[in-house]
Amino acid sequence: MDKKINLPITEEISQDLHIGDFCFLTGEMYVARDAAHKRLMELIAEGKELPVDLKGATVYYMGPSPAREGRPIGSAGPTTSSRMDFAAPTLLDMGLKAMVGKGKRTPEVLDAVVRNKATYFAAIGGAGALLSERIKESEIVCYEDLGTEAIRRIRVEDFPVVVVADCHGGNLYESAVKEYKRSANSH
Amino acid sequence: MREINVKEITSAIKEMCITVNHDLSDDMKDALKKARETEVSPVGQKVLSQLEENLVIAKEKTIPICQDTGMAVVFLEVGQEVHFTGGAIEEAINEGVRQGYVEGYLRKSVVGDPIERVNTKDNTPAVIHYSIVPGEKVKITLAPKGFGSENMSRIFMLKPAQGIEGVKEAIRTAVSDAGPNACPPMVVGVGVGGTFEKAALLAKQALTDPVGLKTEKPAWACALEEEMLSEINGSGIGPAGLGGSTTALSVNVRSFATHIAGLPVAVNICCHVNRHTSKVL
Ligand code: SF4
């Protein structure tokens, strides 16, 4: 089912989302990947304040290519989420409500999604040009020294994603693959 | 003897870096189109049409097809009658990559040291494979490699007795572990034989073969490609891993002689953004 969603994602919105829903997100989200997550976790370990406001936030696991003149951002498709699994449960427990990436997550992350009534979306990997066009603004929040891995705030319009793990415990990567698996004796 | 100034190599590589990241080869585009027509899952069809639309946008608006514009892998086949002038060939290749990635607004994804991990900011160095061939031409093949799929690649040192069944199991294992991480539909490069490093190199080279190439390979390799493609597409993984009948666009096998005691098999997974281009100077 196609759904238009205005960010931020709330508990109510999360409860209304189910695996397989195609959603078009409009609003603000953070962009962060490996190195930025490492720094955030270090700050948390030291008990320091974070440079981002996690309450109700959506994070997009992405490292863009450079923007050409007149554009907010370059190519901007998702990176593999599993590399952020070490940080995701902590961030979810601290208020993060949605993640956008690609690929499977650990059971710990999926449990944290359910526990916090959050949602894990997939954007289509390798569709960086198409996704770039749905990003209307982009600014660096911090960690500019990390280049493509800096934390950004972006504003998206009708950004296409699919619910792959919902707060009801659904996991599309598991269920859809089973559905389309050709049985061993049919070929 | 033919003299070639290495500046020609630099400018060819620069241009190739930019074009290959904005436009896929026709065989890849055709394979995607065919996949969309045969995909059984409605979600899968949606994904595949997004991927085709993405290719159109990338080319028309000069936005890289994927933000991971890869680590540059260069195959340089040098005719033995060629003499390079004007500088060191390796530096000339890296200069081409540098200019292409900086001036072409491509992402710089290379860190100078695997442990210290400081970005080199110009996507150099490239990974370069040289070979010497007869003649007086130089063939450059550039294949930037994204790491979502590179990370899912595997090498297996099988026993000879495991034979073709062992090779199939190796491919199955790598593909099913890759799943959605490798941005399916994938292209699967398989290297069979040689030594540890030769198998990996064959697998990488196989990714630069056109989809469906059936010449210059043994009959078992052609049969293996077809059987495994069909089996992988029955795995259910589907486009973007969201379920469906298109998990791979092609399985490309290359093979080489090997030792009496071994059967190396390398599986180099690539995503649907299988970028490669060649130029002969
Ligand atoms: S695996 Fe390929 S399509 Fe996916 S993000 Fe990496 S380069 Fe892009």
Short mmCIF file of C-alpha atoms and ligand atoms in Angstrom, two decimals:
data_model
loop_
_atom_site.label_atom_id
_atom_site.label_comp_id
_atom_site.label_asym_id
_atom_site.label_seq_id
_atom_site.Cartn_x
_atom_site.Cartn_y
_atom_site.Cartn_z
CA MET A 1 0.00 0.00 0.00
CA ASP A 2 1.28 3.49 -0.86
CA LYS A 3 1.33 6.02 1.99
CA LYS A 4 2.36 9.65 2.17
CA ILE A 5 4.01 10.46 5.46
CA ASN A 6 5.06 13.73 7.00
CA LEU A 7 8.11 13.54 9.25
CA PRO A 8 8.72 13.30 12.14
CA ILE A 9 7.52 9.73 12.63
CA THR A 10 5.47 9.40 15.80
CA GLU A 11 4.48 6.29 17.73
CA GLU A 12 1.03 6.52 16.16
CA ILE A 13 2.47 6.62 12.64
CA SER A 14 4.78 3.71 13.42
CA GLN A 15 1.87 1.63 14.66
CA ASP A 16 0.07 2.27 11.43
CA LEU A 17 2.96 1.04 9.29
CA HIS A 18 3.37 -2.54 8.14
CA ILE A 19 6.07 -4.33 6.21
CA GLY A 20 5.67 -3.98 2.47
CA ASP A 21 4.08 -0.51 2.68
CA PHE A 22 5.55 1.83 0.07
CA CYS A 23 5.91 5.21 1.76
CA PHE A 24 6.74 8.67 0.49
CA LEU A 25 8.43 10.68 3.22
CA THR A 26 8.31 14.47 3.39
CA GLY A 27 10.15 16.50 6.02
CA GLU A 28 13.52 16.55 7.75
CA MET A 29 15.91 13.76 8.54
CA TYR A 30 19.51 13.33 9.60
CA VAL A 31 22.13 11.65 7.45
CA ALA A 32 24.86 9.64 9.18
CA ARG A 33 26.97 6.58 8.46
CA ASP A 34 29.90 4.60 9.91
CA ALA A 35 32.33 7.22 11.21
CA ALA A 36 29.61 9.53 12.54
CA HIS A 37 27.98 6.66 14.44
CA LYS A 38 31.34 5.82 15.96
CA ARG A 39 31.70 9.40 17.22
CA LEU A 40 28.13 9.52 18.57
CA MET A 41 28.70 6.30 20.51
CA GLU A 42 31.94 7.68 21.94
CA LEU A 43 30.10 10.79 23.17
CA ILE A 44 27.39 8.64 24.72
CA ALA A 45 30.00 6.47 26.45
CA GLU A 46 31.59 9.59 27.90
CA GLY A 47 28.19 10.92 28.99
CA LYS A 48 28.52 14.00 26.81
CA GLU A 49 25.84 15.92 24.97
CA LEU A 50 25.11 14.88 21.37
CA PRO A 51 25.28 17.34 18.45
CA VAL A 52 21.93 16.00 17.19
CA ASP A 53 18.45 15.86 18.70
CA LEU A 54 17.41 12.22 18.62
CA LYS A 55 13.85 12.66 19.93
CA GLY A 56 11.53 11.53 17.17
CA ALA A 57 14.35 11.72 14.63
CA THR A 58 14.75 9.77 11.42
CA VAL A 59 18.27 8.81 10.33
CA TYR A 60 19.25 8.00 6.77
CA TYR A 61 22.35 5.81 6.39
CA MET A 62 23.98 7.51 3.46
CA GLY A 63 27.15 9.17 2.24
CA PRO A 64 26.42 11.34 -0.80
CA SER A 65 28.59 12.15 -3.78
CA PRO A 66 29.49 15.87 -4.00
CA ALA A 67 26.77 18.29 -5.17
CA ARG A 68 27.15 20.00 -8.51
CA GLU A 69 26.51 23.76 -8.60
CA GLY A 70 22.88 24.60 -8.06
CA ARG A 71 22.02 21.30 -6.43
CA PRO A 72 21.62 20.56 -2.73
CA ILE A 73 23.33 17.17 -2.90
CA GLY A 74 24.86 14.62 -5.28
CA SER A 75 23.87 11.00 -5.74
CA ALA A 76 22.25 9.88 -2.51
CA GLY A 77 21.23 6.23 -2.18
CA PRO A 78 21.34 4.13 1.02
CA THR A 79 24.37 2.33 2.38
CA THR A 80 24.31 -1.07 4.12
CA SER A 81 22.59 -0.64 7.49
CA SER A 82 24.22 -3.58 9.27
CA ARG A 83 27.39 -1.57 9.80
CA MET A 84 25.35 0.71 12.08
CA ASP A 85 23.86 -2.19 14.07
CA PHE A 86 26.37 -1.62 16.88
CA ALA A 87 24.83 1.79 17.57
CA ALA A 88 21.19 1.47 16.52
CA PRO A 89 19.68 -0.12 19.68
CA THR A 90 21.22 2.59 21.89
CA LEU A 91 20.08 5.41 19.61
CA LEU A 92 16.57 3.94 19.36
CA ASP A 93 16.37 3.73 23.15
CA MET A 94 17.38 7.40 23.25
CA GLY A 95 14.48 8.48 21.03
CA LEU A 96 15.39 7.73 17.41
CA LYS A 97 12.10 6.77 15.70
CA ALA A 98 13.04 5.69 12.19
CA MET A 99 16.00 4.46 10.17
CA VAL A 100 16.37 4.44 6.40
CA GLY A 101 18.99 2.17 4.85
CA LYS A 102 19.31 -1.15 3.09
CA GLY A 103 19.80 -4.74 4.17
CA LYS A 104 19.19 -6.96 7.14
CA ARG A 105 19.57 -5.98 10.80
CA THR A 106 20.52 -7.97 13.88
CA PRO A 107 17.83 -9.34 16.20
CA GLU A 108 18.97 -6.73 18.77
CA VAL A 109 18.10 -3.91 16.37
CA LEU A 110 14.77 -5.48 15.43
CA ASP A 111 13.90 -5.90 19.12
CA ALA A 112 14.74 -2.25 19.72
CA VAL A 113 12.45 -1.29 16.81
CA VAL A 114 9.56 -3.14 18.44
CA ARG A 115 10.36 -1.95 21.96
CA ASN A 116 10.50 1.70 20.92
CA LYS A 117 7.63 1.58 18.41
CA ALA A 118 10.02 2.64 15.69
CA THR A 119 10.28 1.73 11.99
CA TYR A 120 13.06 0.55 9.71
CA PHE A 121 12.65 1.56 6.08
CA ALA A 122 14.66 0.52 3.04
CA ALA A 123 15.39 2.92 0.24
CA ILE A 124 16.29 1.25 -3.04
CA GLY A 125 20.02 0.61 -3.11
CA GLY A 126 21.70 1.92 -6.21
CA ALA A 127 18.96 4.42 -7.04
CA GLY A 128 21.12 7.35 -5.95
CA ALA A 129 20.22 9.70 -8.80
CA LEU A 130 16.48 9.20 -8.39
CA LEU A 131 16.71 9.64 -4.61
CA SER A 132 18.92 12.73 -5.00
CA GLU A 133 16.12 14.49 -6.82
CA ARG A 134 13.79 14.01 -3.85
CA ILE A 135 16.21 15.80 -1.53
CA LYS A 136 15.45 19.51 -1.58
CA GLU A 137 17.87 20.91 1.00
CA SER A 138 20.99 19.68 2.72
CA GLU A 139 23.25 21.21 5.35
CA ILE A 140 26.12 19.86 7.39
CA VAL A 141 25.29 19.65 11.11
CA CYS A 142 28.73 18.52 12.33
CA TYR A 143 31.86 16.47 11.62
CA GLU A 144 32.65 18.27 8.37
CA ASP A 145 36.15 16.76 8.60
CA LEU A 146 34.61 13.37 7.77
CA GLY A 147 33.81 14.51 4.23
CA THR A 148 31.03 12.35 2.80
CA GLU A 149 30.57 10.86 6.28
CA ALA A 150 29.66 14.16 8.00
CA ILE A 151 26.28 14.37 9.75
CA ARG A 152 23.80 16.26 7.58
CA ARG A 153 20.27 17.49 7.96
CA ILE A 154 18.24 17.08 4.78
CA ARG A 155 14.74 18.05 3.74
CA VAL A 156 13.06 15.49 1.51
CA GLU A 157 9.88 15.53 -0.52
CA ASP A 158 8.07 12.33 -1.46
CA PHE A 159 11.17 10.32 -0.69
CA PRO A 160 10.36 6.71 -1.71
CA VAL A 161 10.99 3.99 0.90
CA VAL A 162 9.56 0.59 1.83
CA VAL A 163 8.81 -0.60 5.37
CA VAL A 164 11.12 -3.60 5.92
CA ALA A 165 10.82 -3.94 9.71
CA ASP A 166 7.82 -2.64 11.64
CA CYS A 167 6.99 -2.23 15.31
CA HIS A 168 4.72 -5.27 15.15
CA GLY A 169 7.73 -7.53 14.68
CA GLY A 170 7.37 -7.92 10.90
CA ASN A 171 10.50 -8.43 8.81
CA LEU A 172 9.99 -8.11 5.06
CA TYR A 173 13.41 -9.51 4.16
CA GLU A 174 12.39 -12.78 5.79
CA SER A 175 8.76 -13.04 4.75
CA ALA A 176 9.00 -11.80 1.15
CA VAL A 177 11.91 -14.06 0.34
CA LYS A 178 9.95 -17.06 1.64
CA GLU A 179 6.96 -16.06 -0.43
CA TYR A 180 8.90 -15.96 -3.69
CA LYS A 181 11.23 -18.88 -3.09
CA ARG A 182 10.70 -21.44 -5.81
CA SER A 183 10.10 -24.78 -4.14
CA ALA A 184 12.91 -27.27 -4.65
CA ASN A 185 10.82 -29.64 -6.76
CA SER A 186 9.40 -27.06 -9.15
CA HIS A 187 12.55 -26.76 -11.23
CA MET B 1 57.97 0.00 -31.32
CA ARG B 2 55.24 2.54 -30.57
CA GLU B 3 55.65 5.41 -28.15
CA ILE B 4 52.69 6.46 -26.04
CA ASN B 5 52.83 9.46 -23.75
CA VAL B 6 51.34 8.57 -20.38
CA LYS B 7 49.32 11.81 -20.54
CA GLU B 8 47.06 9.97 -22.98
CA ILE B 9 46.43 7.34 -20.32
CA THR B 10 45.63 10.02 -17.74
CA SER B 11 43.08 11.77 -19.92
CA ALA B 12 41.46 8.50 -21.03
CA ILE B 13 41.08 7.34 -17.44
CA LYS B 14 39.72 10.69 -16.29
CA GLU B 15 37.01 10.62 -18.94
CA MET B 16 36.21 6.95 -18.33
CA CYS B 17 35.76 7.53 -14.56
CA ILE B 18 33.15 10.17 -15.27
CA THR B 19 31.20 8.40 -18.03
CA VAL B 20 31.14 4.98 -16.37
CA ASN B 21 29.56 6.43 -13.22
CA HIS B 22 26.73 8.09 -15.14
CA ASP B 23 25.87 5.55 -17.82
CA LEU B 24 25.79 1.75 -17.73
CA SER B 25 26.76 -0.44 -20.68
CA ASP B 26 23.93 -1.48 -23.03
CA ASP B 27 24.06 -5.14 -21.99
CA MET B 28 23.33 -4.14 -18.37
CA LYS B 29 20.48 -1.85 -19.43
CA ASP B 30 18.96 -4.58 -21.60
CA ALA B 31 19.25 -7.09 -18.78
CA LEU B 32 17.41 -4.73 -16.41
CA LYS B 33 14.67 -4.10 -18.94
CA LYS B 34 14.22 -7.81 -19.54
CA ALA B 35 14.12 -8.40 -15.80
CA ARG B 36 11.34 -5.86 -15.35
CA GLU B 37 9.30 -7.59 -18.02
CA THR B 38 9.65 -11.04 -16.45
CA GLU B 39 9.61 -10.19 -12.72
CA VAL B 40 6.68 -11.88 -10.99
CA SER B 41 6.46 -9.79 -7.81
CA PRO B 42 4.61 -6.44 -8.01
CA VAL B 43 7.04 -4.97 -5.43
CA GLY B 44 9.94 -6.30 -7.49
CA GLN B 45 8.55 -4.70 -10.62
CA LYS B 46 8.26 -1.38 -8.81
CA VAL B 47 11.87 -1.63 -7.68
CA LEU B 48 13.10 -2.49 -11.17
CA SER B 49 11.25 0.39 -12.73
CA GLN B 50 12.78 2.73 -10.11
CA LEU B 51 16.18 1.41 -11.16
CA GLU B 52 15.48 2.07 -14.83
CA GLU B 53 14.19 5.55 -14.02
CA ASN B 54 17.34 6.08 -11.96
CA LEU B 55 19.50 5.31 -14.99
CA VAL B 56 17.63 7.85 -17.10
CA ILE B 57 17.96 10.56 -14.44
CA ALA B 58 21.65 9.77 -13.92
CA LYS B 59 22.44 10.21 -17.59
CA GLU B 60 20.22 13.22 -18.30
CA LYS B 61 21.05 15.21 -15.18
CA THR B 62 24.62 14.05 -14.68
CA ILE B 63 24.04 12.63 -11.21
CA PRO B 64 26.06 9.47 -10.51
CA ILE B 65 23.95 6.30 -10.85
CA CYS B 66 24.96 5.37 -7.31
CA GLN B 67 26.54 7.56 -4.63
CA ASP B 68 29.13 4.85 -4.05
CA THR B 69 31.17 5.65 -7.11
CA GLY B 70 33.52 2.92 -6.04
CA MET B 71 37.18 2.20 -5.69
CA ALA B 72 38.72 2.38 -9.16
CA VAL B 73 39.92 -0.97 -10.48
CA VAL B 74 42.03 -0.67 -13.63
CA PHE B 75 43.09 -3.46 -15.96
CA LEU B 76 45.86 -2.35 -18.26
CA GLU B 77 46.75 -4.65 -21.15
CA VAL B 78 49.95 -3.37 -22.65
CA GLY B 79 51.19 -4.48 -26.06
CA GLN B 80 54.79 -5.56 -25.74
CA GLU B 81 55.83 -3.22 -28.57
CA VAL B 82 54.68 -0.19 -26.58
CA HIS B 83 57.08 2.19 -24.88
CA PHE B 84 55.58 4.65 -22.40
CA THR B 85 57.06 8.15 -22.29
CA GLY B 86 56.43 11.25 -20.21
CA GLY B 87 56.43 9.75 -16.74
CA ALA B 88 55.56 6.75 -14.60
CA ILE B 89 52.54 4.76 -15.76
CA GLU B 90 51.21 4.14 -12.27
CA GLU B 91 51.26 7.82 -11.42
CA ALA B 92 49.56 8.60 -14.75
CA ILE B 93 46.74 6.17 -13.95
CA ASN B 94 46.25 7.61 -10.48
CA GLU B 95 46.30 11.13 -11.88
CA GLY B 96 43.48 10.13 -14.22
CA VAL B 97 41.47 8.76 -11.30
CA ARG B 98 42.21 11.90 -9.26
CA GLN B 99 41.06 14.25 -12.02
CA GLY B 100 38.02 12.14 -12.85
CA TYR B 101 36.79 11.87 -9.27
CA VAL B 102 37.52 15.46 -8.27
CA GLU B 103 36.36 17.21 -11.45
CA GLY B 104 33.51 14.77 -12.05
CA TYR B 105 31.88 15.33 -8.62
CA LEU B 106 32.30 11.65 -7.79
CA ARG B 107 32.48 10.42 -4.22
CA LYS B 108 35.90 9.97 -2.66
CA SER B 109 35.58 6.61 -0.93
CA VAL B 110 39.21 5.61 -0.43
CA VAL B 111 41.15 5.67 2.84
CA GLY B 112 44.93 5.65 2.58
CA ASP B 113 45.47 2.98 5.23
CA PRO B 114 43.06 0.18 6.16
CA ILE B 115 43.55 0.66 9.90
CA GLU B 116 44.22 4.37 10.29
CA ARG B 117 41.45 5.13 7.78
CA VAL B 118 42.12 8.70 6.68
CA ASN B 119 40.36 9.59 3.43
CA THR B 120 42.80 10.38 0.60
CA LYS B 121 40.22 12.91 -0.70
CA ASP B 122 40.81 12.14 -4.37
CA ASN B 123 39.82 8.45 -4.53
CA THR B 124 43.39 7.34 -5.21
CA PRO B 125 45.15 5.01 -5.30
CA ALA B 126 43.46 2.80 -7.88
CA VAL B 127 43.85 -0.97 -7.77
CA ILE B 128 45.81 -1.72 -10.94
CA HIS B 129 46.32 -5.02 -12.73
CA TYR B 130 48.83 -5.00 -15.59
CA SER B 131 49.29 -7.61 -18.26
CA ILE B 132 51.63 -7.76 -21.21
CA VAL B 133 50.13 -8.92 -24.49
CA PRO B 134 51.41 -9.13 -28.08
CA GLY B 135 51.08 -6.06 -30.30
CA GLU B 136 51.43 -2.30 -29.98
CA LYS B 137 48.12 -1.26 -28.48
CA VAL B 138 47.07 -0.47 -24.94
CA LYS B 139 43.68 -1.56 -23.67
CA ILE B 140 42.36 0.14 -20.56
CA THR B 141 39.44 -1.37 -18.67
CA LEU B 142 38.03 0.59 -15.78
CA ALA B 143 35.63 -1.03 -13.33
CA PRO B 144 34.86 1.10 -10.25
CA LYS B 145 33.64 -1.22 -7.49
CA GLY B 146 31.09 -0.38 -4.84
CA PHE B 147 31.66 -2.01 -1.48
CA GLY B 148 28.10 -2.94 -0.53
CA SER B 149 28.56 -5.85 -2.89
CA GLU B 150 32.36 -6.18 -2.66
CA ASN B 151 31.98 -6.89 1.07
CA MET B 152 29.78 -9.88 0.28
CA SER B 153 32.38 -11.56 -1.96
CA ARG B 154 34.00 -14.82 -0.90
CA ILE B 155 36.85 -17.17 -1.67
CA PHE B 156 36.75 -20.91 -1.07
CA MET B 157 39.64 -23.36 -1.30
CA LEU B 158 37.77 -26.53 -2.22
CA LYS B 159 39.08 -30.06 -2.49
CA PRO B 160 39.27 -31.48 -6.04
CA ALA B 161 36.77 -34.19 -5.08
CA GLN B 162 34.14 -31.53 -4.39
CA GLY B 163 34.10 -30.83 -8.13
CA ILE B 164 31.35 -28.90 -9.86
CA GLU B 165 28.92 -29.53 -6.97
CA GLY B 166 31.35 -27.78 -4.65
CA VAL B 167 31.51 -24.83 -7.03
CA LYS B 168 27.71 -24.59 -7.06
CA GLU B 169 27.56 -24.69 -3.28
CA ALA B 170 30.16 -21.91 -3.08
CA ILE B 171 28.09 -19.69 -5.38
CA ARG B 172 24.89 -20.50 -3.46
CA THR B 173 26.50 -19.63 -0.14
CA ALA B 174 27.93 -16.32 -1.32
CA VAL B 175 24.69 -15.20 -2.98
CA SER B 176 22.43 -16.13 -0.10
CA ASP B 177 24.74 -14.46 2.44
CA ALA B 178 24.82 -11.36 0.23
CA GLY B 179 21.02 -11.11 0.13
CA PRO B 180 19.75 -7.53 0.22
CA ASN B 181 23.13 -6.02 1.19
CA ALA B 182 24.56 -6.39 -2.31
CA CYS B 183 21.77 -4.37 -3.91
CA PRO B 184 20.20 -7.13 -5.99
CA PRO B 185 19.65 -7.82 -8.82
CA MET B 186 23.30 -8.79 -8.75
CA VAL B 187 25.89 -9.80 -11.27
CA VAL B 188 27.86 -12.77 -9.96
CA GLY B 189 31.49 -13.08 -11.05
CA VAL B 190 32.95 -16.55 -10.51
CA GLY B 191 36.61 -17.50 -10.82
CA VAL B 192 37.37 -21.23 -10.82
CA GLY B 193 40.93 -22.62 -10.67
CA GLY B 194 44.37 -21.05 -10.58
CA THR B 195 45.76 -20.19 -7.16
CA PHE B 196 44.28 -18.25 -4.24
CA GLU B 197 44.84 -14.83 -5.83
CA LYS B 198 44.28 -15.95 -9.42
CA ALA B 199 40.77 -17.19 -8.62
CA ALA B 200 39.89 -13.81 -7.11
CA LEU B 201 41.28 -12.00 -10.13
CA LEU B 202 39.31 -14.23 -12.51
CA ALA B 203 36.12 -13.51 -10.58
CA LYS B 204 36.75 -9.78 -10.80
CA GLN B 205 37.51 -9.99 -14.53
CA ALA B 206 34.37 -12.06 -15.08
CA LEU B 207 32.34 -9.06 -13.85
CA THR B 208 33.63 -7.07 -16.80
CA ASP B 209 32.37 -9.68 -19.30
CA PRO B 210 29.20 -8.73 -21.15
CA VAL B 211 26.01 -10.24 -19.71
CA GLY B 212 25.35 -13.58 -21.40
CA LEU B 213 28.79 -13.93 -23.05
CA LYS B 214 29.12 -17.57 -24.02
CA THR B 215 32.30 -17.67 -26.08
CA GLU B 216 35.80 -18.66 -25.05
CA LYS B 217 34.71 -20.81 -22.18
CA PRO B 218 34.38 -24.53 -21.54
CA ALA B 219 30.97 -26.18 -21.93
CA TRP B 220 30.72 -26.88 -18.18
CA ALA B 221 31.15 -23.15 -17.48
CA CYS B 222 28.29 -22.21 -19.83
CA ALA B 223 26.06 -24.87 -18.26
CA LEU B 224 27.03 -23.71 -14.76
CA GLU B 225 26.18 -20.09 -15.58
CA GLU B 226 22.70 -21.02 -16.79
CA GLU B 227 21.91 -23.45 -14.03
CA MET B 228 23.08 -21.10 -11.28
CA LEU B 229 21.30 -18.08 -12.74
CA SER B 230 18.05 -20.01 -12.74
CA GLU B 231 18.61 -21.32 -9.23
CA ILE B 232 19.57 -17.90 -7.83
CA ASN B 233 16.47 -16.38 -9.38
CA GLY B 234 14.44 -19.06 -7.61
CA SER B 235 15.91 -18.08 -4.24
CA GLY B 236 13.16 -15.51 -3.65
CA ILE B 237 15.55 -12.69 -2.65
CA GLY B 238 14.36 -10.53 -5.54
CA PRO B 239 15.05 -6.91 -6.50
CA ALA B 240 16.44 -4.95 -3.51
CA GLY B 241 15.95 -8.14 -1.48
CA LEU B 242 12.24 -7.39 -1.15
CA GLY B 243 11.16 -10.68 -2.71
CA GLY B 244 10.77 -11.71 -6.32
CA SER B 245 12.11 -13.68 -9.23
CA THR B 246 15.00 -11.41 -10.22
CA THR B 247 17.91 -11.84 -7.84
CA ALA B 248 20.70 -11.92 -10.43
CA LEU B 249 20.99 -10.57 -13.95
CA SER B 250 23.92 -12.74 -14.89
CA VAL B 251 26.39 -15.31 -13.61
CA ASN B 252 29.76 -14.91 -15.34
CA VAL B 253 32.33 -17.67 -14.99
CA ARG B 254 36.02 -17.58 -15.87
CA SER B 255 38.38 -20.48 -15.30
CA PHE B 256 42.07 -21.33 -15.37
CA ALA B 257 44.37 -24.32 -14.91
CA THR B 258 45.00 -25.33 -11.32
CA HIS B 259 47.10 -27.63 -9.09
CA ILE B 260 46.43 -31.37 -8.69
CA ALA B 261 45.64 -30.80 -5.02
CA GLY B 262 43.23 -27.88 -5.24
CA LEU B 263 40.06 -26.27 -6.54
CA PRO B 264 40.01 -22.56 -5.68
CA VAL B 265 36.68 -20.81 -6.23
CA ALA B 266 36.16 -17.08 -5.86
CA VAL B 267 32.77 -15.41 -5.98
CA ASN B 268 32.89 -11.67 -6.57
CA ILE B 269 29.45 -10.21 -6.05
CA CYS B 270 28.47 -7.06 -7.91
CA CYS B 271 25.26 -5.07 -7.72
CA HIS B 272 23.04 -3.98 -10.60
CA VAL B 273 25.33 -0.95 -10.91
CA ASN B 274 27.96 -3.13 -12.58
CA ARG B 275 30.16 -0.41 -14.07
CA HIS B 276 32.84 -1.25 -16.55
CA THR B 277 34.18 0.35 -19.66
CA SER B 278 37.12 -0.25 -21.98
CA LYS B 279 39.14 1.84 -24.34
CA VAL B 280 41.90 0.88 -26.74
CA LEU B 281 44.70 3.35 -27.44
S1 SF4 C 1 26.27 -2.24 -3.76
FE1 SF4 C 1 26.29 -1.18 -5.75
S2 SF4 C 1 24.27 -0.25 -5.98
FE2 SF4 C 1 24.53 -0.82 -3.84
S3 SF4 C 1 25.27 1.04 -2.87
FE3 SF4 C 1 27.07 -0.18 -3.42
S4 SF4 C 1 27.67 0.50 -5.47
FE4 SF4 C 1 25.62 1.27 -5.08
#
